[in-house]
Coordinates of C-alpha atoms and ligand atoms in Angstrom, one line a residue:
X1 CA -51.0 -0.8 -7.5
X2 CA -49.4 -1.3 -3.5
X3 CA -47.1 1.1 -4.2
X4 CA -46.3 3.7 -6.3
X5 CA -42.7 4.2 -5.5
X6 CA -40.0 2.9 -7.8
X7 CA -38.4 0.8 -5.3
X8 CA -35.6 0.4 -7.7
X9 CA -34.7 5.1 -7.3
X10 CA -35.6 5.2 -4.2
X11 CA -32.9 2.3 -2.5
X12 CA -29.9 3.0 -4.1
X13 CA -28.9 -0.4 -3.2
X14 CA -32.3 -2.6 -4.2
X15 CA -30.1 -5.8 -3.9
X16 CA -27.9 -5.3 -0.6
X17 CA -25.3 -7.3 -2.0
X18 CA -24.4 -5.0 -4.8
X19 CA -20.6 -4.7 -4.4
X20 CA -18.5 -1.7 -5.5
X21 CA -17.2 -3.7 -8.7
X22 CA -21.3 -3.8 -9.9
X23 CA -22.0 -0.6 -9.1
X24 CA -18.8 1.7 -10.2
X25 CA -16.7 -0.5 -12.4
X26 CA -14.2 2.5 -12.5
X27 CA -13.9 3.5 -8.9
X28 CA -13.4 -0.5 -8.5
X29 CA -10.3 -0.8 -10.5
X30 CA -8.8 1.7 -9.0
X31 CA -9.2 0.6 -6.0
X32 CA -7.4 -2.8 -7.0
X33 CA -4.5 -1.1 -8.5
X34 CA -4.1 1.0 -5.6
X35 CA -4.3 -2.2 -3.2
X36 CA -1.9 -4.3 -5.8
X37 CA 0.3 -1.0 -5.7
X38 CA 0.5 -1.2 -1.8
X39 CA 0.7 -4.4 -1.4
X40 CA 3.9 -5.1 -3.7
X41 CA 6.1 -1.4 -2.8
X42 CA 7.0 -0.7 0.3
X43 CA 5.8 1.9 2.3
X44 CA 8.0 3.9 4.0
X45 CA 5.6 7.0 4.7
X46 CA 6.1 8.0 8.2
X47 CA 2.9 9.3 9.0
X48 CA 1.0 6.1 6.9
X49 CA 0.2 2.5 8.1
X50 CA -2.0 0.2 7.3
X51 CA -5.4 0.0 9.4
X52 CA -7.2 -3.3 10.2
X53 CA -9.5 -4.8 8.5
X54 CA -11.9 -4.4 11.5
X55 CA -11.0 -0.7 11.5
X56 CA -12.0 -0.9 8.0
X57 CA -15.1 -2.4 7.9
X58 CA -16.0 -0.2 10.9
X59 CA -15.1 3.0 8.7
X60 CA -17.2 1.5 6.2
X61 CA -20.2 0.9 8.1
X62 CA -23.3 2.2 8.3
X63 CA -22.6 4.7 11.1
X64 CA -21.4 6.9 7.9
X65 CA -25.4 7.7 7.5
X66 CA -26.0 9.1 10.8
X67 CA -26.2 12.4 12.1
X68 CA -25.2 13.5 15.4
X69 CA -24.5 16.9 16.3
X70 CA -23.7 18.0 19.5
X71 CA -22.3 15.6 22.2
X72 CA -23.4 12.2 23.7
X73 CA -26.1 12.7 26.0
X74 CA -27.2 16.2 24.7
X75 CA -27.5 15.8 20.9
X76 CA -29.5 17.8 18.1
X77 CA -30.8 14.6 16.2
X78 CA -32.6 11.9 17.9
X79 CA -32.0 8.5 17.5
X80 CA -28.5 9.0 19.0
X81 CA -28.8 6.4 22.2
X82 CA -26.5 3.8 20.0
X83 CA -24.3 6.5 18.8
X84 CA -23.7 8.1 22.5
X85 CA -22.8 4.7 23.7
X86 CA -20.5 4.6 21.0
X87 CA -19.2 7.7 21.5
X88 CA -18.9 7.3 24.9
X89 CA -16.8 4.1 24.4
X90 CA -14.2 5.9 22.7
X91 CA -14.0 8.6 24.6
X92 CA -13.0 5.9 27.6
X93 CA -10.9 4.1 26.3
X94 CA -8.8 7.0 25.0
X95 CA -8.7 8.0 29.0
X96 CA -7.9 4.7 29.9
X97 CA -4.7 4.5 27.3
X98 CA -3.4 8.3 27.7
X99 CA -4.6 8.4 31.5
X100 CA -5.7 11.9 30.9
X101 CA -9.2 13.7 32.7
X102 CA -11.0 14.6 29.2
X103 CA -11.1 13.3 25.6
X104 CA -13.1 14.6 22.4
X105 CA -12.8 12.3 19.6
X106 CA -14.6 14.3 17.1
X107 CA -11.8 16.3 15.3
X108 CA -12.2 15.8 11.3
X109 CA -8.0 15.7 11.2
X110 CA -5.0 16.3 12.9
X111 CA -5.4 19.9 11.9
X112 CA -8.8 20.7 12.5
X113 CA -8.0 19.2 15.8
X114 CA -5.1 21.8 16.4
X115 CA -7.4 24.4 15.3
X116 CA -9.9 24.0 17.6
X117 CA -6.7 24.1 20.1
X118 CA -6.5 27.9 19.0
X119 CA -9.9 28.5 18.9
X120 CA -10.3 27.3 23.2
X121 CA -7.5 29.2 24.1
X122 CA -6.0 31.8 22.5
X123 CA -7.6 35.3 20.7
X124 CA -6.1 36.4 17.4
X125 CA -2.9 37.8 17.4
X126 CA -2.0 35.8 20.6
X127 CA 2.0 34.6 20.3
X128 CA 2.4 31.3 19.8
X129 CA 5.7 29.6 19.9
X130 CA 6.4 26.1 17.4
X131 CA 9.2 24.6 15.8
X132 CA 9.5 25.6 12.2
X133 CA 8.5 23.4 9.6
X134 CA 11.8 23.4 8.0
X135 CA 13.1 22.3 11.4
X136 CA 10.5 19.7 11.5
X137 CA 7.5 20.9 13.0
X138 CA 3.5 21.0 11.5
X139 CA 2.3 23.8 9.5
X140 CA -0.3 24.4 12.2
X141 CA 2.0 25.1 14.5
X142 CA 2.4 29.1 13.2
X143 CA 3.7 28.3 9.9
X144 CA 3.2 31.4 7.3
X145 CA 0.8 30.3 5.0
X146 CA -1.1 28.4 7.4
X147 CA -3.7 30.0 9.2
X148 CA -1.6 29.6 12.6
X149 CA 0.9 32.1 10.8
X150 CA -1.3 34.7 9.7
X151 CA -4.1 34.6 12.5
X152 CA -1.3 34.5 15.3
X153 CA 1.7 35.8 16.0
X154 CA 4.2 33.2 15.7
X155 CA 7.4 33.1 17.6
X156 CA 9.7 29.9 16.3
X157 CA 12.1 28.4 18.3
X158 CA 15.3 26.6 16.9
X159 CA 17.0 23.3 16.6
X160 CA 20.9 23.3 18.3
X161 CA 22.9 23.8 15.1
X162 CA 25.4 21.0 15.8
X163 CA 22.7 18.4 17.3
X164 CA 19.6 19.6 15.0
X165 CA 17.8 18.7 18.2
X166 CA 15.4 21.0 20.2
X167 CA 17.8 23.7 21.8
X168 CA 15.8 23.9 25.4
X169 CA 18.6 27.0 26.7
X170 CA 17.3 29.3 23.7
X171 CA 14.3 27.7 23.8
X172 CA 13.6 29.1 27.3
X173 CA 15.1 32.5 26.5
X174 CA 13.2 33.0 23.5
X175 CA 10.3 31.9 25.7
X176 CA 11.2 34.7 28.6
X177 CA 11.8 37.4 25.8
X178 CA 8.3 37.0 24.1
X179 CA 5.9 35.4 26.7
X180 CA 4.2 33.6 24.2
X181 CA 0.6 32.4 25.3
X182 CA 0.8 28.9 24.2
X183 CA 3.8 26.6 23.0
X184 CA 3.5 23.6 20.9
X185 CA 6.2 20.6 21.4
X186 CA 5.9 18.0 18.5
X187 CA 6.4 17.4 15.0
X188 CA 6.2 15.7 11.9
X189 CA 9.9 15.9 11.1
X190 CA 11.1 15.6 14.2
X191 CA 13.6 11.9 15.2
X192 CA 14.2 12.2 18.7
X193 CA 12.1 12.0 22.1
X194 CA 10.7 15.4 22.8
X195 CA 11.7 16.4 26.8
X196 CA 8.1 17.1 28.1
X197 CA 9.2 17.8 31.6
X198 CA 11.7 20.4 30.3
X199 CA 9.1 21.8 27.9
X200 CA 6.5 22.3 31.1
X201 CA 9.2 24.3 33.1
X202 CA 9.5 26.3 30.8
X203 CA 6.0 26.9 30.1
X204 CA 5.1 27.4 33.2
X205 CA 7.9 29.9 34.0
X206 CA 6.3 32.1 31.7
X207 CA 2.5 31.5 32.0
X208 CA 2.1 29.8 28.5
X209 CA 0.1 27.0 27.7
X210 CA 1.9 23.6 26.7
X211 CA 0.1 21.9 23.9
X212 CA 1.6 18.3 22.5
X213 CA 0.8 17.4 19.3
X214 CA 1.3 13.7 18.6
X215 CA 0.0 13.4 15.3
X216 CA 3.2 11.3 14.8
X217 CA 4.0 9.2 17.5
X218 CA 0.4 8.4 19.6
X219 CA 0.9 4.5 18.7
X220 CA 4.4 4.6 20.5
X221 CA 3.3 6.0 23.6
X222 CA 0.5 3.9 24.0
X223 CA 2.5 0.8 23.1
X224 CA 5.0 2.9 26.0
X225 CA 8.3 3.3 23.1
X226 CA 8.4 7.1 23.8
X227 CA 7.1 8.7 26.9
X228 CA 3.6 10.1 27.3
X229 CA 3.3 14.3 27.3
X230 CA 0.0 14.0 29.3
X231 CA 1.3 14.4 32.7
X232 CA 3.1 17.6 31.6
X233 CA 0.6 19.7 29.3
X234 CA -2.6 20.9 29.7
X235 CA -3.8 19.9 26.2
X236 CA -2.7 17.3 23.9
X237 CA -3.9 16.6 20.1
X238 CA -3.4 13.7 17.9
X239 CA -4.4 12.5 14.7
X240 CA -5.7 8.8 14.9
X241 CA -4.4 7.6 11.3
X242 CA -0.6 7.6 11.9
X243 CA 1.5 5.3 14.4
X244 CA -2.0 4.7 16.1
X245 CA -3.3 2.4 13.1
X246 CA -7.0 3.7 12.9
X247 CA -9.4 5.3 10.5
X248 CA -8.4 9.2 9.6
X249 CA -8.8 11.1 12.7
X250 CA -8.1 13.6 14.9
X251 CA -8.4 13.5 18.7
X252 CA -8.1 15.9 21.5
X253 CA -6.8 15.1 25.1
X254 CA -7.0 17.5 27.9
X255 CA -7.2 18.5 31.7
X256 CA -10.4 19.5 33.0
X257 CA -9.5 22.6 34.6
X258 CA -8.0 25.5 33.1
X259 CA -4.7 26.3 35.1
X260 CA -4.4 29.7 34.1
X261 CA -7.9 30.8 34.2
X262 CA -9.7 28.8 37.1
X263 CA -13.6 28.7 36.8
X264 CA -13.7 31.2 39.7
X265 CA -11.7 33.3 37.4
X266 CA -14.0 36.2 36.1
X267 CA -13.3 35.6 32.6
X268 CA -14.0 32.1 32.1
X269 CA -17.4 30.9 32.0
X270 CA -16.7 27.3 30.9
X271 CA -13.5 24.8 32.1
X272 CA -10.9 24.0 29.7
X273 CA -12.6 20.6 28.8
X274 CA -15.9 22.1 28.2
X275 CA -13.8 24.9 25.9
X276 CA -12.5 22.3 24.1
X277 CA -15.7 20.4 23.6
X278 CA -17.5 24.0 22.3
X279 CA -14.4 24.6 19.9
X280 CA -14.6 21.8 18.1
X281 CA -18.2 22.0 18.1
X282 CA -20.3 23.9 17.3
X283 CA -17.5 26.8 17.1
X284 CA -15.5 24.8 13.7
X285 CA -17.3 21.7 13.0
X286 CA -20.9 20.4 12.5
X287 CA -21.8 16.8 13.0
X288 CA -18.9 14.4 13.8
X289 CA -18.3 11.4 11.2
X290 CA -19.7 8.9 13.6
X291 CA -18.3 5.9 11.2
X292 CA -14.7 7.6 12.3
X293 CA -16.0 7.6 15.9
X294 CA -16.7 3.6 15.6
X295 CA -13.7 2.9 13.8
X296 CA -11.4 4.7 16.5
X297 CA -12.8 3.1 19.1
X298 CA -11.9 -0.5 17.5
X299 CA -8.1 0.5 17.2
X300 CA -8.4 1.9 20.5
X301 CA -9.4 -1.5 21.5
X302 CA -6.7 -3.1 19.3
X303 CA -3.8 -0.5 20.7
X304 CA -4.8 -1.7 24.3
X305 CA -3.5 -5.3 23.3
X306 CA 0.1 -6.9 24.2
X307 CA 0.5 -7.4 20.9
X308 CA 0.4 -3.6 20.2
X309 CA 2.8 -2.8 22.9
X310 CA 5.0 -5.0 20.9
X311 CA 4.6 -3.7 17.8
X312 CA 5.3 0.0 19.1
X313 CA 8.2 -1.2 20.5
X314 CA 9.5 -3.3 16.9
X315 CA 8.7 0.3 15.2
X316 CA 11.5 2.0 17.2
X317 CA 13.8 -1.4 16.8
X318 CA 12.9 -1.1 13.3
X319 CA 14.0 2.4 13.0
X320 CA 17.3 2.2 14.8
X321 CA 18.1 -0.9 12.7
X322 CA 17.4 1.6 9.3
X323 CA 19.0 4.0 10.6
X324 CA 22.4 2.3 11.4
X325 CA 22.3 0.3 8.3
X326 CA 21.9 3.4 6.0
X327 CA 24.9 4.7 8.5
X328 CA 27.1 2.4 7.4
X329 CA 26.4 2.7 3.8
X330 CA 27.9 6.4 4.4
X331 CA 24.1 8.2 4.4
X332 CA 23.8 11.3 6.9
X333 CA 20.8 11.6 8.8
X334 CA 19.7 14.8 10.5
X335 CA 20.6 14.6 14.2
X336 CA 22.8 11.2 13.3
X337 CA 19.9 8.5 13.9
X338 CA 16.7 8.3 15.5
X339 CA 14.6 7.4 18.9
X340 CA 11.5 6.9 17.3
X341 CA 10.0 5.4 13.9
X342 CA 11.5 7.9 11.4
X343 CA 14.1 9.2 10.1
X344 CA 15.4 11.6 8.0
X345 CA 18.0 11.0 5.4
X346 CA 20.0 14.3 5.1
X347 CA 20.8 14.7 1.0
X348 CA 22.4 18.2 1.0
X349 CA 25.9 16.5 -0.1
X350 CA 24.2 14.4 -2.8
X351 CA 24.1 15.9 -6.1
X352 CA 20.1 15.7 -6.7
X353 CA 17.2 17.1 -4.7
X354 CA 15.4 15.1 -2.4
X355 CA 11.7 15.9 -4.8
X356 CA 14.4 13.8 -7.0
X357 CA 15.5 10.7 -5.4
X358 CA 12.0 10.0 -4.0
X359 CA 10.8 10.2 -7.8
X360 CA 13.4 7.9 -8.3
X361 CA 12.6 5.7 -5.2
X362 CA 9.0 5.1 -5.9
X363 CA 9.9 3.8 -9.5
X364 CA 12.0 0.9 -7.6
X365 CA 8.7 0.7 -5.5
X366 CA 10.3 2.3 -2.5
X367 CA 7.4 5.0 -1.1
X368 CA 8.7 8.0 0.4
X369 CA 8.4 11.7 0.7
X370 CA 11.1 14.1 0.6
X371 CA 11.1 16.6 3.3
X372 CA 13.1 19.8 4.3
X373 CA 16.0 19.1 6.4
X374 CA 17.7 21.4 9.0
X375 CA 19.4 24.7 7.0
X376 CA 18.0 23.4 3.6
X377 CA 19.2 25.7 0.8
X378 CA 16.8 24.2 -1.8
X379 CA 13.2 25.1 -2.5
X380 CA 10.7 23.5 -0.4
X381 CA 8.7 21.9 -3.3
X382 CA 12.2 19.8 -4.0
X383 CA 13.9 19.9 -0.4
X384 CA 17.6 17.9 0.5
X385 CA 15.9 15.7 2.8
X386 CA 13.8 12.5 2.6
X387 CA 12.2 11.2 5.2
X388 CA 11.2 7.7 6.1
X389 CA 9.1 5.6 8.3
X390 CA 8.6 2.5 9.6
X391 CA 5.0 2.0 11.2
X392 CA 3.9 0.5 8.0
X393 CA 6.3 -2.1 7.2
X394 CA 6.4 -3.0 10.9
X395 CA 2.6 -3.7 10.7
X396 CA 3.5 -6.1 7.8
X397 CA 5.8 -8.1 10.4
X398 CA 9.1 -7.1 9.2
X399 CA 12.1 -6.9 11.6
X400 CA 15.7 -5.7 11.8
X401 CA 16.9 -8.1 9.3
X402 CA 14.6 -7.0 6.4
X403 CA 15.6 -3.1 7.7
X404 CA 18.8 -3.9 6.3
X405 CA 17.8 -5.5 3.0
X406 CA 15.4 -2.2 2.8
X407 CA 18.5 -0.2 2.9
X408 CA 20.5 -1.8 0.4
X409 CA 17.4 -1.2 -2.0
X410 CA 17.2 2.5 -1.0
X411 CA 21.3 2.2 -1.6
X412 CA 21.1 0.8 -5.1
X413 CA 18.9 3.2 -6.1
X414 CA 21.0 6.5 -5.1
X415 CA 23.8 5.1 -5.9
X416 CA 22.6 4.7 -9.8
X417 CA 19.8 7.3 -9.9
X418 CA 19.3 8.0 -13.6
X419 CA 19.6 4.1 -14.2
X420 CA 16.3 2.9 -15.7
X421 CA 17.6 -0.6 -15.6
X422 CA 18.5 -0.6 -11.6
X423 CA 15.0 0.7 -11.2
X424 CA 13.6 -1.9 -12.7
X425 CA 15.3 -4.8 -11.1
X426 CA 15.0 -3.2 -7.8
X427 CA 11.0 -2.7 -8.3
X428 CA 11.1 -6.5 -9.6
X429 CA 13.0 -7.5 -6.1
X430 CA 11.2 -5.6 -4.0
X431 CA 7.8 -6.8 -5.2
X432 CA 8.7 -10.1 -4.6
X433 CA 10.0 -9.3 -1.0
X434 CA 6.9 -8.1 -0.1
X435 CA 5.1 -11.1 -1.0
X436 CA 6.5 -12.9 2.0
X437 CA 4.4 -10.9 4.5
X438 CA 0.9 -10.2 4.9
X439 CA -0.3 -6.4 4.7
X440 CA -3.1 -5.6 7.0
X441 CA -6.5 -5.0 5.2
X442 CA -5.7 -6.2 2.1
X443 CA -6.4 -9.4 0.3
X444 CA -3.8 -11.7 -0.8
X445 CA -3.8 -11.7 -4.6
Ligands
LIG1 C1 0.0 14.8 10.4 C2 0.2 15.9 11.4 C3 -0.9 16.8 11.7 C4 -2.1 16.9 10.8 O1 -2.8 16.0 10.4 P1 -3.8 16.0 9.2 O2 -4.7 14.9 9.6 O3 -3.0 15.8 8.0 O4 -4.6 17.3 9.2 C5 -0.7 17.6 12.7 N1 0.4 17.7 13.4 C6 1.4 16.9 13.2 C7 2.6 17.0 14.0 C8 1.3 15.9 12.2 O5 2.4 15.2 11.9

């Protein structure tokens, strides 16, 4: 005998071809209910979309198998000359979108990303200044169960009470009062433009770091339909999943020096880039999901296209038009509309919770989540707020007019909440509605 090896153990793919539906029947099928489930509801999540199919087959590629520890050019692996180039790609065309000095692009997640934030410039028990999530902002920015809350000392600033926008006067006295060492501006609750400039006065009045996170609303300001923070902070994080259309991600974006603590400063050894770089690894993370990597840097390409610019710029339309058509049918949203691509239906008059009427949404096949909204009474696992989104739908080429048919569904259903019947019609019409556009990365049936 050649060979004593069982070829057939030791390839766990001896034919190449094997597909998913010969190898894992059941993972298979519920892959094709969840695909026929997205592509007959529609999906209103504000922080979902749906990728490419080139982003796809990139997070589905082989790069998954490969190890690469460290960063390109200085790696703990060999065999990493393909995946530096690759690496390096990303990393330039991020700079070339945002026009900052430095990118890492090897953050797991949005969170891990703003961890690593901590990690490069704060200590423990440094005060750190977010908005609330109530309010709108991310549980990693000093929220009390979240590590942020209990590692740090968390100073929140407030919403205007009449506006429910960012109150910049208190903001700035709060700011004066504690002297927090870092301040976050952005959110995942949040429907207006944030006021960068304002936020970096401030800042810098009191010797704090300004971090943006846009998790949310990266795809806008690369498509240039909301302003971009990173002329005005000195670090920036983002996941790469939401508004942005790629693979699940995290990036971060930053200056290269540290304005605070310049490298002739006695306590810093490294620059703020190169903290960043050491925080995410090897301080939180091991190797990076290079398959991630690959797949960012194909909707990096695709985001640097007109046609991108004028999707970003359809989102907002798309928004606005929601927004004013739920208006009219007498809904209240929290700060009365929105700039960007979400909003937030305010459901405190209403007499269910908003854990309720999403329950009652997604049987009609309408996919949101409910959300706390401004001086919420209820608990947050049911909430008076629902929040909704249009980066997905937009990707499936629908415009204002179908914003308006979206609202009269959303309208049937909570106006008759507890009426099986309306749900059912409504999930019939709305499955056929959604058969008129194509969804990105998924078959027709
Ligand atoms: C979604 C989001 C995150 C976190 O992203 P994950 O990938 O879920 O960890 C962080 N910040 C903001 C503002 C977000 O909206």
């Amino acid at each position: 005998m050649k060979n004593s090896v069982d070829v057939s153990i030791a390839r766990p793919d001896t034919n190449r071809q094997a597909s998913l539906v010969a190898v894992d029947c059941r993972v298979h099928e519920l892959l094709l209910r969840q695909e026929r489930q997205e592509r007959t509801t529609l999906k209103l999540i504000a922080s979902e979309n749906f990728a490419s199919s080139a982003v796809l087959e990139a997070t589905g590629s082989i790069f998954t198998n490969k190890y690469a520890e460290g960063y390109p050019g200085a790696r703990y692996y060999a065999g990493n000359e393909i995946v530096d180039e690759l690496e390096n790609v990303a990393v330039e065309r991020l700079k070339a979108l945002f026009g900052c000095e430095h990118a890492n692009v090897q953050p797991y997640s949005g969170s891990p990303a703003n961890q690593a934030v901590y990690r490069a410039l704060l200590s423990p028990r440094d005060k750190v200044m977010g908005l609330p999530l109530p309010e709108g902002g991310h549980l990693t920015h000093g929220w009390a169960v979240n590590f942020s809350g209990t590692d740090y000392q968390r100073i929140p600033y407030r919403l205007h009470e009449k506006t429910q926008q960012i109150d910049y006067d208190r903001l700035r006295e709060t700011a004066k009062r504690e002297r927090p060492k870092l301040i976050w501006v952005g959110g995942t609750a949040y429907p207006r433009i944030f006021d960068y400039a304002a936020m970096a006065e401030i800042a810098a009045e009191v010797n704090s770091y300004l971090v943006a996170d846009i998790a949310h609303i990266s795809g806008l300001i690369v498509a240039g339909a909301h302003p971009n923070p990173v002329p005005h902070c000195d670090v920036v994080t983002s996941t790469s999943h939401k508004s942005i259309r790629g693979p699940r991600g995290g990036f971060i974006l930053s200056r290269n020096e540290d304005r605070y603590q310049p490298l002739y400063h006695p306590m810093s050894k490294h620059n703020l880039a190169k903290r960043i770089d050491r925080a995410v690894f090897p301080q939180l993370q091991g190797g990076p999901h290079v398959n991630i990597i690959a797949a960012l840097a194909v909707a990096l390409h695709e985001a640097a296209t007109p046609s991108f610019r004028t999707y970003g710029h359809q989102i907002v339309r798309n928004a606005k038009a929601l927004a004013q058509a739920l208006l009219e049918r007498g809904y209240d949203l929290v700060t009365g509309g929105t700039d960007n691509h979400m909003l937030i239906l305010d459901l405190r008059a209403r007499p269910l919770s908003g854990k309720a009427y999403a329950e009652r949404l997604a049987k009609a096949g309408i996919i949101t989540n409910f959300n706390m909204v401004p001086g919420d009474r209820r608990h947050p696992a049911l909430t008076s707020g629902i929040r909704l989104g249009t980066p997905a739908v937009t990707s499936m080429g629908m415009r204002e007019t179908e914003m308006v048919q979206i609202a009269d569904f959303i309208d049937s259903v909570c106006r008759q909440p507890d009426d099986q019947e309306v749900h059912a019609s409504v999930r019939r019409e709305v499955a056929d509605f959604c058969t008129a556009f194509e969804v990105p990365g998924i078959p027709d049936p």
